[in-house]
Amino acid sequence: MSFRILGTGKSVPDYVLTNDEMATIVDTNDEWIRTRSGIRERRICTTETPSTLATQAAERALKDAHVSAQELDLIICATIRGEYISPAEACVIQKNIGATCPAFDLNAACSGFLYALDVADGFFARKRVKKVLVVGMDNMSNSLDWQDRSTCVLFGDGGGAAVLGEGDGLLSIHITAQGDYDCLAIPRGENTNPRYANGSQRPVLKMNGRDVYKFAVNAMSKGLQKAVDDAGLKQEQINWVIPHQANIRIIDAAAAKLQIPRERYFCNIASYGNTSAGSIPIALDEMNKEGILKNGDLIAMSAFGGGLTSASCVIRWNKD
Ligand code: ACO
């Protein structure tokens, strides 16, 4: 297909909110959170903002790719909530890094980064671009009900980025959506129109965890299987899986339905919780910077989230 990854970057807030500290905010405990989700701590914004995180991740990805901001032909930022309703977070990033190309946001919740790769692929296929910056970033701590222990313990803030250049690294990709705002939604919040008659809902995440869990296991196992099949590969050939980091039990349950050995699934959920659109690019950057990925490695990635959306792909790592 049409692109390869030239470089990656990530940025997470400095503040580490441990499970023990979480237990001082809501009625919970380290043991419950660890055994139900795999999370030990998460980063949350104190002085950072969505834009400072997204900009830093972008700058680090450009440096890793040896690409200048001026060379970029497109910026896509996957996020459910940038710093502003308008401008798009991608335009804020463009200004901060000194780029001049078109820029827009994409909202597919936790599947956003992979959705953005699919959109970027279309621009490469039409030969509209040579270099694209894709950022996945979310600031979930600002969309949580901090009195709801069933949700606030699961999320964290952060983001990652990848610079894409022409190449044949993308072997397969597919995206899905099934509209459902009963089991997972974050309302927009206050309506400032004085004649508006529908009232307002608090802009905090509401989730039926069990329904999302069932959707997630199915979406991840079927999505990975399809992505590998579409790439013309056997599951045993996949060197690494980068699953969306929402719950270690979801990853375990999906892995149990597949033939890819469990140790090939990269997991950093213990350190960051669920960072929504930031989850996969943060993991990708850690694997890249820690020297885990070797040229030629086949990497399957799979995400699911609000929408309900899902996305899966297979890439060949061919950075250098
Ligand atoms: N601490 C202590 N107890 C808790 C906590 C907590 N933080 N949260 C819930 N409980 C209690 C509940 O009140 C319940 O108590 P009860 O039995 O007395 O009623 C008990 O623990 C069990 O609750 P369950 O909901 O059954 O727990 P479950 O094992 O299903 O795990 C979880 C819940 C972790 C939310 C799981 O369902 C899950 O991971 N779902 C998927 C979530 C997800 O991946 N979301 C992604 C969305 S991301 C996006 O798109 C923005």
CSV table of C-alpha atoms and ligand atoms in Angstrom, one decimal:
chain,number,residue,atom,x,y,z
A,1,MET,CA,0.0,0.0,0.0
A,2,SER,CA,1.0,3.6,0.3
A,3,PHE,CA,3.0,4.7,3.4
A,4,ARG,CA,5.5,3.6,6.0
A,5,ILE,CA,6.2,5.0,9.4
A,6,LEU,CA,9.3,7.2,9.5
A,7,GLY,CA,9.3,8.3,13.1
A,8,THR,CA,7.3,8.3,16.4
A,9,GLY,CA,6.9,10.4,19.5
A,10,LYS,CA,4.9,10.5,22.7
A,11,SER,CA,4.1,12.9,25.5
A,12,VAL,CA,2.4,12.1,28.8
A,13,PRO,CA,1.8,14.4,31.8
A,14,ASP,CA,4.4,14.4,34.6
A,15,TYR,CA,1.9,13.8,37.4
A,16,VAL,CA,1.6,10.1,38.3
A,17,LEU,CA,-1.8,9.3,40.0
A,18,THR,CA,-1.4,5.9,41.7
A,19,ASN,CA,-4.1,3.5,42.6
A,20,ASP,CA,-3.5,4.3,46.2
A,21,GLU,CA,-4.0,8.0,45.6
A,22,MET,CA,-7.1,7.1,43.6
A,23,ALA,CA,-8.4,5.5,46.7
A,24,THR,CA,-8.3,8.9,48.5
A,25,ILE,CA,-10.6,10.3,45.8
A,26,VAL,CA,-13.2,7.5,45.4
A,27,ASP,CA,-14.2,4.4,47.3
A,28,THR,CA,-11.8,2.0,45.7
A,29,ASN,CA,-8.5,0.2,46.3
A,30,ASP,CA,-5.3,-0.9,44.5
A,31,GLU,CA,-6.3,-4.5,44.5
A,32,TRP,CA,-9.7,-4.0,42.8
A,33,ILE,CA,-8.3,-1.8,40.1
A,34,ARG,CA,-5.3,-4.0,39.4
A,35,THR,CA,-7.2,-7.3,39.2
A,36,ARG,CA,-10.2,-5.9,37.2
A,37,SER,CA,-8.2,-3.8,34.7
A,38,GLY,CA,-4.4,-4.3,35.0
A,39,ILE,CA,-3.9,-0.6,35.8
A,40,ARG,CA,-1.4,0.4,38.6
A,41,GLU,CA,-1.1,4.1,37.8
A,42,ARG,CA,-2.0,6.7,35.2
A,43,ARG,CA,-0.7,10.2,34.2
A,44,ILE,CA,-3.1,13.1,34.5
A,45,CYS,CA,-2.7,16.8,33.5
A,46,THR,CA,-1.8,19.3,36.1
A,47,THR,CA,0.0,22.1,34.2
A,48,GLU,CA,-0.1,20.4,30.8
A,49,THR,CA,-2.9,20.9,28.3
A,50,PRO,CA,-4.1,18.8,25.3
A,51,SER,CA,-2.1,21.1,23.0
A,52,THR,CA,1.1,21.0,25.0
A,53,LEU,CA,1.0,17.2,25.0
A,54,ALA,CA,0.0,16.9,21.3
A,55,THR,CA,2.7,19.4,20.2
A,56,GLN,CA,5.4,17.7,22.2
A,57,ALA,CA,4.5,14.3,20.8
A,58,ALA,CA,4.5,15.8,17.3
A,59,GLU,CA,7.9,17.5,17.7
A,60,ARG,CA,9.4,14.2,19.0
A,61,ALA,CA,8.0,12.2,16.1
A,62,LEU,CA,9.4,14.8,13.6
A,63,LYS,CA,12.8,14.6,15.2
A,64,ASP,CA,12.8,10.8,15.1
A,65,ALA,CA,11.8,10.9,11.5
A,66,HIS,CA,14.4,13.5,10.5
A,67,VAL,CA,11.5,15.4,8.9
A,68,SER,CA,11.0,19.2,9.3
A,69,ALA,CA,7.5,20.7,10.0
A,70,GLN,CA,7.8,22.6,6.7
A,71,GLU,CA,7.9,19.3,4.8
A,72,LEU,CA,4.6,18.1,6.1
A,73,ASP,CA,1.7,18.0,3.6
A,74,LEU,CA,-1.0,17.1,6.1
A,75,ILE,CA,-1.7,16.9,9.8
A,76,ILE,CA,-4.5,14.7,11.2
A,77,CYS,CA,-5.2,14.7,15.0
A,78,ALA,CA,-7.3,11.9,16.4
A,79,THR,CA,-9.0,13.1,19.6
A,80,ILE,CA,-12.4,13.2,21.2
A,81,ARG,CA,-11.7,16.6,22.7
A,82,GLY,CA,-9.0,19.0,21.7
A,83,GLU,CA,-8.2,22.1,23.6
A,84,TYR,CA,-10.8,24.1,21.7
A,85,ILE,CA,-14.1,23.1,19.9
A,86,SER,CA,-12.6,25.3,17.2
A,87,PRO,CA,-9.9,25.5,16.0
A,88,ALA,CA,-9.2,21.8,15.5
A,89,GLU,CA,-6.4,20.5,17.6
A,90,ALA,CA,-4.5,19.7,14.4
A,91,CYS,CA,-4.5,23.4,13.6
A,92,VAL,CA,-3.1,24.3,17.0
A,93,ILE,CA,-0.4,21.7,16.5
A,94,GLN,CA,0.3,23.1,13.0
A,95,LYS,CA,0.9,26.6,14.5
A,96,ASN,CA,3.0,25.3,17.4
A,97,ILE,CA,5.4,23.3,15.3
A,98,GLY,CA,5.6,25.8,12.5
A,99,ALA,CA,4.0,23.8,9.7
A,100,THR,CA,1.9,25.3,6.9
A,101,CYS,CA,-0.1,22.3,5.6
A,102,PRO,CA,-3.8,21.5,5.8
A,103,ALA,CA,-4.8,20.1,9.3
A,104,PHE,CA,-8.0,18.6,10.7
A,105,ASP,CA,-9.2,16.5,13.6
A,106,LEU,CA,-10.9,13.1,13.5
A,107,ASN,CA,-13.1,11.7,16.3
A,108,ALA,CA,-13.3,7.9,16.5
A,109,ALA,CA,-12.6,7.8,20.3
A,110,CYS,CA,-10.0,5.1,21.1
A,111,SER,CA,-10.0,3.9,17.5
A,112,GLY,CA,-9.0,7.3,16.3
A,113,PHE,CA,-5.3,6.8,15.6
A,114,LEU,CA,-6.0,3.8,13.4
A,115,TYR,CA,-8.9,5.6,11.7
A,116,ALA,CA,-6.4,8.4,11.0
A,117,LEU,CA,-4.0,6.0,9.4
A,118,ASP,CA,-6.7,4.8,7.1
A,119,VAL,CA,-7.6,8.3,6.1
A,120,ALA,CA,-3.9,9.2,5.6
A,121,ASP,CA,-3.6,6.1,3.4
A,122,GLY,CA,-6.3,7.6,1.0
A,123,PHE,CA,-4.3,10.8,0.7
A,124,PHE,CA,-1.1,8.8,-0.2
A,125,ALA,CA,-3.1,6.6,-2.6
A,126,ARG,CA,-4.3,9.8,-4.5
A,127,LYS,CA,-0.7,11.1,-4.4
A,128,ARG,CA,-1.8,14.2,-2.6
A,129,VAL,CA,0.9,13.9,0.1
A,130,LYS,CA,4.4,12.8,0.6
A,131,LYS,CA,4.7,13.4,4.4
A,132,VAL,CA,1.9,13.2,6.9
A,133,LEU,CA,1.8,13.7,10.7
A,134,VAL,CA,-0.8,11.7,12.5
A,135,VAL,CA,-1.3,12.5,16.2
A,136,GLY,CA,-3.5,10.5,18.7
A,137,MET,CA,-4.1,12.4,21.9
A,138,ASP,CA,-6.8,12.5,24.6
A,139,ASN,CA,-7.3,14.4,27.9
A,140,MET,CA,-9.7,11.9,29.5
A,141,SER,CA,-9.1,13.3,33.0
A,142,ASN,CA,-11.2,16.3,31.9
A,143,SER,CA,-14.1,14.2,30.7
A,144,LEU,CA,-14.6,12.0,33.8
A,145,ASP,CA,-17.0,12.0,36.7
A,146,TRP,CA,-14.5,11.9,39.5
A,147,GLN,CA,-17.2,10.6,41.9
A,148,ASP,CA,-17.9,7.6,39.7
A,149,ARG,CA,-15.5,4.9,40.8
A,150,SER,CA,-16.6,2.5,38.0
A,151,THR,CA,-15.1,4.8,35.3
A,152,CYS,CA,-12.6,7.4,36.7
A,153,VAL,CA,-10.1,4.7,37.8
A,154,LEU,CA,-9.8,3.4,34.2
A,155,PHE,CA,-8.4,6.4,32.2
A,156,GLY,CA,-5.3,8.6,31.9
A,157,ASP,CA,-4.0,11.5,29.7
A,158,GLY,CA,-1.4,11.4,27.0
A,159,GLY,CA,-0.8,11.1,23.3
A,160,GLY,CA,1.6,9.9,20.6
A,161,ALA,CA,2.4,10.7,17.0
A,162,ALA,CA,3.8,9.1,13.9
A,163,VAL,CA,5.3,10.7,10.8
A,164,LEU,CA,4.3,8.9,7.6
A,165,GLY,CA,6.2,8.9,4.3
A,166,GLU,CA,5.6,7.1,1.0
A,167,GLY,CA,6.3,3.4,1.2
A,168,ASP,CA,4.7,0.0,1.3
A,169,GLY,CA,4.4,-0.5,5.1
A,170,LEU,CA,0.6,-0.7,5.4
A,171,LEU,CA,-0.4,-4.3,4.5
A,172,SER,CA,-4.1,-4.1,5.6
A,173,ILE,CA,-6.5,-1.9,7.5
A,174,HIS,CA,-10.2,-1.9,8.2
A,175,ILE,CA,-12.5,0.2,10.3
A,176,THR,CA,-16.0,-0.4,11.7
A,177,ALA,CA,-18.7,1.6,13.5
A,178,GLN,CA,-22.0,0.6,15.1
A,179,GLY,CA,-23.8,3.7,16.4
A,180,ASP,CA,-24.5,3.2,20.1
A,181,TYR,CA,-24.6,6.0,22.6
A,182,ASP,CA,-26.4,4.0,25.3
A,183,CYS,CA,-23.4,2.1,26.5
A,184,LEU,CA,-20.7,4.7,26.1
A,185,ALA,CA,-21.1,8.5,25.7
A,186,ILE,CA,-19.7,11.8,26.8
A,187,PRO,CA,-22.4,14.6,26.4
A,188,ARG,CA,-21.3,17.9,24.9
A,189,GLY,CA,-22.3,19.8,28.1
A,190,GLU,CA,-23.9,23.2,28.5
A,191,ASN,CA,-25.9,24.8,25.7
A,192,THR,CA,-25.6,28.6,25.9
A,193,ASN,CA,-28.7,29.3,23.7
A,194,PRO,CA,-31.2,31.0,26.0
A,195,ARG,CA,-34.2,29.6,24.1
A,196,TYR,CA,-32.8,26.0,24.0
A,197,ALA,CA,-35.5,23.7,25.5
A,198,ASN,CA,-33.7,20.4,25.8
A,199,GLY,CA,-31.6,21.0,28.9
A,200,SER,CA,-28.0,20.1,29.3
A,201,GLN,CA,-26.1,17.0,30.6
A,202,ARG,CA,-22.8,17.1,32.4
A,203,PRO,CA,-19.9,16.5,29.9
A,204,VAL,CA,-18.6,13.5,31.7
A,205,LEU,CA,-18.2,9.9,30.5
A,206,LYS,CA,-21.0,7.4,31.1
A,207,MET,CA,-20.3,3.8,30.4
A,208,ASN,CA,-21.9,0.4,30.8
A,209,GLY,CA,-18.6,-1.4,31.4
A,210,ARG,CA,-19.9,-4.9,30.8
A,211,ASP,CA,-21.5,-4.1,27.4
A,212,VAL,CA,-18.3,-2.3,26.3
A,213,TYR,CA,-16.3,-5.3,27.5
A,214,LYS,CA,-18.2,-7.8,25.4
A,215,PHE,CA,-18.0,-5.5,22.3
A,216,ALA,CA,-14.3,-5.0,22.9
A,217,VAL,CA,-13.3,-8.7,23.1
A,218,ASN,CA,-15.3,-9.5,20.0
A,219,ALA,CA,-14.0,-6.4,18.0
A,220,MET,CA,-10.4,-7.0,18.9
A,221,SER,CA,-10.3,-10.8,18.2
A,222,LYS,CA,-12.3,-10.6,15.0
A,223,GLY,CA,-10.5,-7.4,13.9
A,224,LEU,CA,-7.1,-8.8,14.3
A,225,GLN,CA,-8.1,-12.0,12.6
A,226,LYS,CA,-9.5,-10.1,9.6
A,227,ALA,CA,-6.5,-7.7,9.4
A,228,VAL,CA,-4.0,-10.6,9.3
A,229,ASP,CA,-6.1,-12.5,6.8
A,230,ASP,CA,-6.5,-9.4,4.5
A,231,ALA,CA,-2.7,-9.0,4.7
A,232,GLY,CA,-2.3,-12.5,3.3
A,233,LEU,CA,-0.5,-13.6,6.4
A,234,LYS,CA,-0.9,-16.4,9.0
A,235,GLN,CA,-1.3,-15.3,12.6
A,236,GLU,CA,1.9,-17.1,13.6
A,237,GLN,CA,3.8,-14.7,11.3
A,238,ILE,CA,2.9,-11.6,13.4
A,239,ASN,CA,5.8,-10.5,15.4
A,240,TRP,CA,4.0,-7.9,17.6
A,241,VAL,CA,0.4,-7.0,18.5
A,242,ILE,CA,-0.3,-3.5,19.8
A,243,PRO,CA,-3.7,-3.7,21.3
A,244,HIS,CA,-5.7,-0.7,22.6
A,245,GLN,CA,-4.8,-0.5,26.3
A,246,ALA,CA,-8.2,-0.4,27.9
A,247,ASN,CA,-8.2,-3.4,30.2
A,248,ILE,CA,-5.7,-6.3,30.4
A,249,ARG,CA,-8.6,-8.7,30.7
A,250,ILE,CA,-9.9,-7.6,27.3
A,251,ILE,CA,-6.5,-8.2,25.8
A,252,ASP,CA,-6.2,-11.6,27.5
A,253,ALA,CA,-9.7,-12.7,26.4
A,254,ALA,CA,-9.1,-11.6,22.8
A,255,ALA,CA,-5.7,-13.2,22.7
A,256,ALA,CA,-7.2,-16.5,23.9
A,257,LYS,CA,-9.3,-16.6,20.7
A,258,LEU,CA,-6.3,-16.2,18.4
A,259,GLN,CA,-3.2,-18.1,17.5
A,260,ILE,CA,-0.7,-15.3,18.1
A,261,PRO,CA,1.4,-16.1,21.2
A,262,ARG,CA,0.4,-14.0,24.2
A,263,GLU,CA,3.9,-12.7,24.8
A,264,ARG,CA,3.8,-10.9,21.5
A,265,TYR,CA,1.1,-8.5,22.8
A,266,PHE,CA,2.7,-5.3,24.0
A,267,CYS,CA,1.1,-4.0,27.2
A,268,ASN,CA,1.8,-0.8,29.1
A,269,ILE,CA,-1.7,-0.3,30.6
A,270,ALA,CA,-0.2,-0.7,34.1
A,271,SER,CA,1.6,2.7,33.7
A,272,TYR,CA,-0.9,4.8,31.7
A,273,GLY,CA,-4.5,3.3,32.0
A,274,ASN,CA,-6.7,4.0,29.0
A,275,THR,CA,-5.5,7.1,27.1
A,276,SER,CA,-8.1,6.7,24.4
A,277,ALA,CA,-6.7,7.9,21.0
A,278,GLY,CA,-3.3,8.2,22.7
A,279,SER,CA,-3.1,4.5,23.6
A,280,ILE,CA,-1.7,2.9,20.4
A,281,PRO,CA,0.7,5.7,19.4
A,282,ILE,CA,2.1,5.8,22.9
A,283,ALA,CA,2.7,2.1,22.8
A,284,LEU,CA,4.2,2.3,19.3
A,285,ASP,CA,6.6,5.0,20.4
A,286,GLU,CA,7.7,3.0,23.5
A,287,MET,CA,8.4,-0.1,21.3
A,288,ASN,CA,10.3,2.0,18.8
A,289,LYS,CA,12.4,4.0,21.3
A,290,GLU,CA,13.2,0.9,23.4
A,291,GLY,CA,14.6,-0.8,20.3
A,292,ILE,CA,12.0,-3.6,20.5
A,293,LEU,CA,10.9,-3.2,16.8
A,294,LYS,CA,13.3,-4.5,14.1
A,295,ASN,CA,13.0,-3.7,10.4
A,296,GLY,CA,10.8,-6.2,8.7
A,297,ASP,CA,8.7,-6.9,11.8
A,298,LEU,CA,5.0,-7.5,11.1
A,299,ILE,CA,2.9,-5.5,13.6
A,300,ALA,CA,-0.9,-6.0,14.1
A,301,MET,CA,-2.7,-3.1,15.8
A,302,SER,CA,-6.3,-3.2,17.1
A,303,ALA,CA,-8.5,-0.7,18.8
A,304,PHE,CA,-12.1,-0.2,19.9
A,305,GLY,CA,-13.9,2.6,21.6
A,306,GLY,CA,-16.8,5.1,21.7
A,307,GLY,CA,-19.0,5.1,18.7
A,308,LEU,CA,-18.9,2.2,19.1
A,309,THR,CA,-15.9,2.1,16.7
A,310,SER,CA,-13.2,-0.4,16.1
A,311,ALA,CA,-10.2,-0.6,13.8
A,312,SER,CA,-7.4,-3.1,13.0
A,313,CYS,CA,-4.4,-3.1,10.7
A,314,VAL,CA,-1.2,-4.8,9.9
A,315,ILE,CA,2.0,-2.9,9.1
A,316,ARG,CA,5.5,-3.9,8.2
A,317,TRP,CA,8.0,-1.9,10.3
A,318,ASN,CA,10.5,-0.4,7.9
A,319,LYS,CA,11.6,2.8,9.5
A,320,ASP,CA,15.3,3.0,8.6
B,1,ACO,N1,-13.4,0.0,43.1
B,1,ACO,C1,-14.0,-0.9,43.8
B,1,ACO,N2,-15.2,-1.5,43.4
B,1,ACO,C2,-15.7,-1.1,42.3
B,1,ACO,C3,-15.1,-0.1,41.4
B,1,ACO,C4,-13.9,0.4,41.9
B,1,ACO,N3,-13.2,1.3,41.2
B,1,ACO,N4,-15.8,0.0,40.3
B,1,ACO,C5,-16.9,-0.8,40.4
B,1,ACO,N5,-16.8,-1.5,41.6
B,1,ACO,C6,-17.7,-2.5,42.1
B,1,ACO,C7,-19.1,-2.4,41.5
B,1,ACO,O1,-19.9,-1.4,42.3
B,1,ACO,C8,-19.6,-3.8,41.7
B,1,ACO,O2,-20.1,-3.9,43.0
B,1,ACO,P1,-21.4,-4.8,43.3
B,1,ACO,O3,-21.1,-6.2,42.8
B,1,ACO,O4,-21.5,-4.7,44.8
B,1,ACO,O5,-22.5,-4.1,42.6
B,1,ACO,C9,-18.4,-4.6,41.5
B,1,ACO,O6,-17.3,-3.8,41.7
B,1,ACO,C10,-18.2,-5.3,40.2
B,1,ACO,O7,-18.4,-4.4,39.2
B,1,ACO,P2,-18.5,-4.9,37.7
B,1,ACO,O8,-19.0,-3.8,36.8
B,1,ACO,O9,-19.1,-6.2,37.6
B,1,ACO,O10,-16.9,-5.1,37.4
B,1,ACO,P3,-16.3,-5.8,36.1
B,1,ACO,O11,-15.5,-7.0,36.5
B,1,ACO,O12,-17.3,-6.0,35.0
B,1,ACO,O13,-15.2,-4.7,35.6
B,1,ACO,C11,-14.8,-2.8,34.2
B,1,ACO,C12,-15.7,-3.4,35.3
B,1,ACO,C13,-13.4,-2.8,34.6
B,1,ACO,C14,-15.4,-1.4,33.9
B,1,ACO,C15,-15.0,-3.8,32.9
B,1,ACO,O14,-16.3,-4.0,32.7
B,1,ACO,C16,-14.4,-3.2,31.7
B,1,ACO,O15,-13.2,-3.0,31.6
B,1,ACO,N6,-15.2,-2.8,30.7
B,1,ACO,C17,-14.7,-2.2,29.5
B,1,ACO,C18,-14.4,-0.8,29.6
B,1,ACO,C19,-13.6,-0.2,28.4
B,1,ACO,O16,-12.8,-0.9,27.8
B,1,ACO,N7,-14.0,1.0,28.0
B,1,ACO,C20,-13.3,1.5,26.9
B,1,ACO,C21,-14.0,2.7,26.5
B,1,ACO,S1,-12.9,3.9,26.0
B,1,ACO,C22,-13.6,5.1,25.1
B,1,ACO,O17,-14.0,4.9,24.0
B,1,ACO,C23,-13.6,6.5,25.7
